[in-house]
Amino acid sequence: MSPRGCLSAYSRALKPFSRAISWKPTGRPQQTLISEVSRSGTGLHSGASTTARLLPAMAGEGRYFVSGLSRSRVPAKIDHAVDSPLCTTLCGDGARVRTVEHLLSALEACGVDNCRIEIESGDEVPLLDGSAKGWVEAIEQVGLCAAENSCGHNMDKLAPELHEPMYLRRNDSFVAAFPSSKVQITYGIDFPKVPAIGCQWFSSFLDASIYLKEIASSRTFCIYEEVERMRNAGLIQGGSAENAIVCSLLEANWC
């Protein structure tokens, strides 16, 4: 099955779950950034120097990227995601944006509901140190305010409510969600071929402070013995020990 065919199959698999989710008002206004903030760095796969400019957006616009020569708008939504190796890629109107995962994670955790993200000098979000921490710090630098729509009105922030368990699996990875009055996450990784990673588990109720303390600083890792193969395939051209943790199959203490 082609990558796009694989993605379509998973999109179809998610459609029945829409009946299990409803969106409820929170009684809080949608938020956006108070002012513009930007960060520059190296793109993980292209190796190019890129800049991401985060700008305030109107209530109801959501989070979206502006990229490409046409400056096309690419919404940060699952139906714009395409299958891609070793990163999350969004496409729309002939434009694409790669390696969006750390930035979008930080925006969600910090409560930035609406944001215009302009990518300059490439099609990748800069990797920074390989974690979401730099993006959290950028958001905290400028702060948040209530977003207004084109009429100058606030809009209510909506939150998803899950009514029944959901489960998806692909190869040896899976995700499951269960109804709960609070957001709690449990994450595990079993990576026995790299002793420094091994088997790890993390479980906690989630809010912005826990995200910043326990999750935001988690960094991209790679296996030293696979670096040459990946670079020959045109990947991780910008990868280095400055923006990733490099682990060896031979040395248990490389990480």
Short mmCIF file of C-alpha atoms in Angstrom, two decimals:
data_model
loop_
_atom_site.label_atom_id
_atom_site.label_comp_id
_atom_site.label_asym_id
_atom_site.label_seq_id
_atom_site.Cartn_x
_atom_site.Cartn_y
_atom_site.Cartn_z
CA MET A 1 0.00 0.00 0.00
CA SER A 2 1.31 3.47 -0.89
CA PRO A 3 1.96 6.06 1.86
CA ARG A 4 -1.12 8.06 0.83
CA GLY A 5 -3.16 4.87 0.69
CA CYS A 6 -1.95 3.95 4.15
CA LEU A 7 -2.92 7.39 5.45
CA SER A 8 -6.36 7.15 3.83
CA ALA A 9 -6.90 3.78 5.50
CA TYR A 10 -6.16 5.26 8.91
CA SER A 11 -8.37 8.28 8.22
CA ARG A 12 -11.23 5.91 7.43
CA ALA A 13 -10.45 3.95 10.59
CA LEU A 14 -10.81 7.14 12.65
CA LYS A 15 -14.21 8.13 11.22
CA PRO A 16 -16.29 5.73 13.35
CA PHE A 17 -14.67 7.24 16.44
CA SER A 18 -16.26 10.62 15.69
CA ARG A 19 -19.47 9.32 17.27
CA ALA A 20 -17.55 8.66 20.49
CA ILE A 21 -16.39 12.28 20.82
CA SER A 22 -18.33 15.48 21.40
CA TRP A 23 -17.04 19.01 21.87
CA LYS A 24 -18.13 20.93 24.93
CA PRO A 25 -17.65 24.59 25.84
CA THR A 26 -15.20 25.19 28.67
CA GLY A 27 -16.44 28.62 29.72
CA ARG A 28 -13.00 30.03 28.89
CA PRO A 29 -12.11 32.19 25.87
CA GLN A 30 -9.86 30.94 23.11
CA GLN A 31 -6.31 32.26 23.42
CA THR A 32 -3.57 33.49 21.12
CA LEU A 33 -0.13 35.04 21.49
CA ILE A 34 0.14 38.64 22.69
CA SER A 35 2.79 39.40 20.07
CA GLU A 36 5.07 37.81 17.51
CA VAL A 37 7.99 35.60 18.47
CA SER A 38 10.41 33.67 16.27
CA ARG A 39 13.08 31.02 16.53
CA SER A 40 15.70 30.00 13.98
CA GLY A 41 17.71 26.82 13.66
CA THR A 42 18.50 23.81 11.52
CA GLY A 43 15.93 21.61 9.81
CA LEU A 44 16.38 17.98 10.87
CA HIS A 45 16.07 16.39 7.45
CA SER A 46 16.97 19.20 5.02
CA GLY A 47 19.90 20.53 7.02
CA ALA A 48 18.86 24.03 5.94
CA SER A 49 18.74 27.03 8.26
CA THR A 50 15.08 27.90 8.77
CA THR A 51 12.99 30.32 10.81
CA ALA A 52 9.54 29.83 12.32
CA ARG A 53 7.64 33.04 13.12
CA LEU A 54 4.73 32.59 15.54
CA LEU A 55 2.11 35.32 15.22
CA PRO A 56 -1.25 36.07 16.88
CA ALA A 57 -4.32 34.77 15.03
CA MET A 58 -8.03 35.54 15.28
CA ALA A 59 -10.41 33.44 17.35
CA GLY A 60 -11.71 30.52 15.34
CA GLU A 61 -8.75 30.41 12.95
CA GLY A 62 -6.97 27.68 14.86
CA ARG A 63 -3.32 26.82 14.41
CA TYR A 64 -1.98 26.90 10.85
CA PHE A 65 1.26 27.16 8.89
CA VAL A 66 2.13 29.46 6.00
CA SER A 67 4.82 27.97 3.78
CA GLY A 68 6.09 27.59 0.24
CA LEU A 69 6.57 30.07 -2.58
CA SER A 70 2.80 30.49 -2.83
CA ARG A 71 2.59 31.21 0.93
CA SER A 72 -0.23 28.68 1.13
CA ARG A 73 -2.07 28.12 4.39
CA VAL A 74 -1.69 24.60 5.81
CA PRO A 75 -4.01 23.87 8.76
CA ALA A 76 -2.51 21.89 11.65
CA LYS A 77 -5.17 19.18 11.39
CA ILE A 78 -4.96 15.43 11.04
CA ASP A 79 -6.64 15.41 7.62
CA HIS A 80 -3.67 17.43 6.30
CA ALA A 81 -1.10 14.92 7.58
CA VAL A 82 0.69 12.67 5.10
CA ASP A 83 2.80 9.60 5.72
CA SER A 84 6.47 10.57 5.99
CA PRO A 85 9.61 8.97 7.47
CA LEU A 86 10.90 10.09 10.87
CA CYS A 87 8.76 13.22 11.19
CA THR A 88 5.21 14.57 11.04
CA THR A 89 4.42 16.32 7.74
CA LEU A 90 1.42 18.49 6.86
CA CYS A 91 0.40 19.33 3.27
CA GLY A 92 -2.13 21.65 1.66
CA ASP A 93 -2.53 23.70 -1.56
CA GLY A 94 0.80 22.52 -2.94
CA ALA A 95 2.75 23.42 0.19
CA ARG A 96 4.20 21.19 2.89
CA VAL A 97 5.66 21.67 6.35
CA ARG A 98 7.83 19.01 7.99
CA THR A 99 8.87 18.19 11.55
CA VAL A 100 5.96 20.04 13.16
CA GLU A 101 5.53 17.74 16.17
CA HIS A 102 7.51 19.56 18.87
CA LEU A 103 6.08 22.98 18.04
CA LEU A 104 2.47 21.77 17.89
CA SER A 105 2.94 19.87 21.14
CA ALA A 106 4.10 23.05 22.87
CA LEU A 107 1.26 25.16 21.45
CA GLU A 108 -1.35 22.66 22.64
CA ALA A 109 0.18 22.25 26.10
CA CYS A 110 0.53 26.00 26.63
CA GLY A 111 -3.06 26.70 25.56
CA VAL A 112 -2.36 28.55 22.29
CA ASP A 113 -5.61 27.85 20.43
CA ASN A 114 -5.00 30.20 17.50
CA CYS A 115 -1.61 30.86 15.90
CA ARG A 116 -0.23 31.76 12.47
CA ILE A 117 3.13 30.05 11.94
CA GLU A 118 5.24 31.33 9.05
CA ILE A 119 8.10 29.13 7.86
CA GLU A 120 10.93 30.96 6.11
CA SER A 121 13.91 29.63 4.10
CA GLY A 122 12.64 26.08 3.81
CA ASP A 123 9.78 23.71 4.54
CA GLU A 124 10.85 22.50 7.99
CA VAL A 125 10.26 23.77 11.50
CA PRO A 126 13.70 24.32 13.08
CA LEU A 127 14.60 21.46 15.40
CA LEU A 128 16.27 23.66 18.07
CA ASP A 129 17.72 21.26 20.67
CA GLY A 130 15.52 18.37 19.56
CA SER A 131 12.79 18.98 22.14
CA ALA A 132 9.73 21.19 22.70
CA LYS A 133 11.36 23.17 25.51
CA GLY A 134 12.57 26.02 23.29
CA TRP A 135 9.07 26.50 21.91
CA VAL A 136 7.55 26.61 25.39
CA GLU A 137 10.10 29.26 26.35
CA ALA A 138 9.27 31.29 23.23
CA ILE A 139 5.55 31.18 24.05
CA GLU A 140 6.20 32.20 27.65
CA GLN A 141 8.40 35.05 26.44
CA VAL A 142 5.48 36.86 24.77
CA GLY A 143 2.56 35.51 26.83
CA LEU A 144 -1.08 34.84 25.94
CA CYS A 145 -4.28 36.87 25.64
CA ALA A 146 -7.90 36.23 24.75
CA ALA A 147 -8.30 35.94 20.98
CA GLU A 148 -10.94 38.00 19.16
CA ASN A 149 -12.74 37.24 15.92
CA SER A 150 -13.21 39.68 13.02
CA CYS A 151 -16.09 41.33 14.91
CA GLY A 152 -13.97 41.92 17.99
CA HIS A 153 -15.68 39.20 20.04
CA ASN A 154 -14.20 36.36 22.05
CA MET A 155 -15.06 32.76 21.23
CA ASP A 156 -15.50 29.94 23.70
CA LYS A 157 -12.75 27.36 23.89
CA LEU A 158 -14.08 23.87 23.19
CA ALA A 159 -12.70 20.68 24.68
CA PRO A 160 -13.28 17.11 23.47
CA GLU A 161 -15.29 14.75 25.65
CA LEU A 162 -14.80 11.03 25.09
CA HIS A 163 -17.86 8.83 25.60
CA GLU A 164 -16.37 5.38 25.03
CA PRO A 165 -12.91 3.76 24.78
CA MET A 166 -10.93 4.18 21.57
CA TYR A 167 -8.03 2.05 20.30
CA LEU A 168 -5.73 2.14 17.27
CA ARG A 169 -2.73 -0.05 16.48
CA ARG A 170 -0.05 -0.06 13.80
CA ASN A 171 2.62 -2.76 13.82
CA ASP A 172 4.03 -2.85 17.36
CA SER A 173 2.70 0.61 18.37
CA PHE A 174 -0.73 1.41 19.75
CA VAL A 175 -2.71 4.20 21.36
CA ALA A 176 -5.76 3.78 23.57
CA ALA A 177 -8.01 6.45 25.11
CA PHE A 178 -10.61 6.11 27.86
CA PRO A 179 -13.28 8.48 29.18
CA SER A 180 -12.03 10.57 32.11
CA SER A 181 -12.89 13.82 33.86
CA LYS A 182 -9.20 14.81 33.77
CA VAL A 183 -6.42 14.44 31.23
CA GLN A 184 -4.05 11.68 32.30
CA ILE A 185 -1.42 10.12 30.08
CA THR A 186 0.52 6.89 30.35
CA TYR A 187 3.33 6.34 27.87
CA GLY A 188 5.72 3.45 27.49
CA ILE A 189 8.61 2.56 25.21
CA ASP A 190 10.32 -0.83 24.89
CA PHE A 191 13.57 -0.47 22.94
CA PRO A 192 15.72 -3.42 24.03
CA LYS A 193 18.28 -3.15 21.22
CA VAL A 194 19.52 0.12 22.77
CA PRO A 195 20.20 -0.50 26.48
CA ALA A 196 20.39 3.22 27.25
CA ILE A 197 16.73 3.56 26.18
CA GLY A 198 15.46 0.13 27.22
CA CYS A 199 11.98 -0.07 28.74
CA GLN A 200 10.57 3.14 30.22
CA TRP A 201 7.16 4.21 31.51
CA PHE A 202 5.73 7.59 32.43
CA SER A 203 2.27 8.28 33.86
CA SER A 204 0.80 11.53 35.18
CA PHE A 205 -2.15 13.89 35.15
CA LEU A 206 -1.32 16.57 32.62
CA ASP A 207 -1.29 20.35 32.84
CA ALA A 208 1.06 23.05 31.55
CA SER A 209 3.40 22.89 34.55
CA ILE A 210 3.80 19.10 34.38
CA TYR A 211 4.31 19.29 30.62
CA LEU A 212 7.10 21.85 31.05
CA LYS A 213 8.75 19.94 33.89
CA GLU A 214 8.43 16.34 32.66
CA ILE A 215 7.73 16.26 28.91
CA ALA A 216 8.87 19.38 27.05
CA SER A 217 12.58 18.62 27.49
CA SER A 218 12.28 15.08 26.04
CA ARG A 219 14.61 14.99 23.04
CA THR A 220 14.76 13.22 19.69
CA PHE A 221 17.08 10.22 19.75
CA CYS A 222 18.74 8.16 17.04
CA ILE A 223 20.95 5.08 16.76
CA TYR A 224 24.57 5.79 15.83
CA GLU A 225 24.90 2.66 13.68
CA GLU A 226 21.91 3.76 11.55
CA VAL A 227 23.04 7.35 10.91
CA GLU A 228 24.94 6.66 7.66
CA ARG A 229 22.05 4.66 6.17
CA MET A 230 19.55 7.39 7.00
CA ARG A 231 21.76 10.13 5.58
CA ASN A 232 22.27 8.15 2.38
CA ALA A 233 18.47 8.02 2.13
CA GLY A 234 18.33 11.82 2.26
CA LEU A 235 17.20 11.99 5.90
CA ILE A 236 18.62 13.67 9.03
CA GLN A 237 20.96 15.93 7.00
CA GLY A 238 20.78 18.45 9.85
CA GLY A 239 21.02 15.98 12.71
CA SER A 240 23.82 16.36 15.25
CA ALA A 241 24.63 15.80 18.90
CA GLU A 242 23.38 19.36 19.50
CA ASN A 243 19.81 18.56 18.45
CA ALA A 244 19.47 14.84 19.19
CA ILE A 245 20.56 12.17 21.63
CA VAL A 246 22.82 9.69 19.84
CA CYS A 247 22.72 6.12 21.19
CA SER A 248 24.90 3.20 20.21
CA LEU A 249 23.97 -0.47 20.00
CA LEU A 250 27.40 -1.27 21.42
CA GLU A 251 27.70 1.20 24.28
CA ALA A 252 25.08 1.09 27.02
CA ASN A 253 26.07 4.51 28.31
CA TRP A 254 26.26 6.56 25.12
CA CYS A 255 22.99 8.40 25.72
#
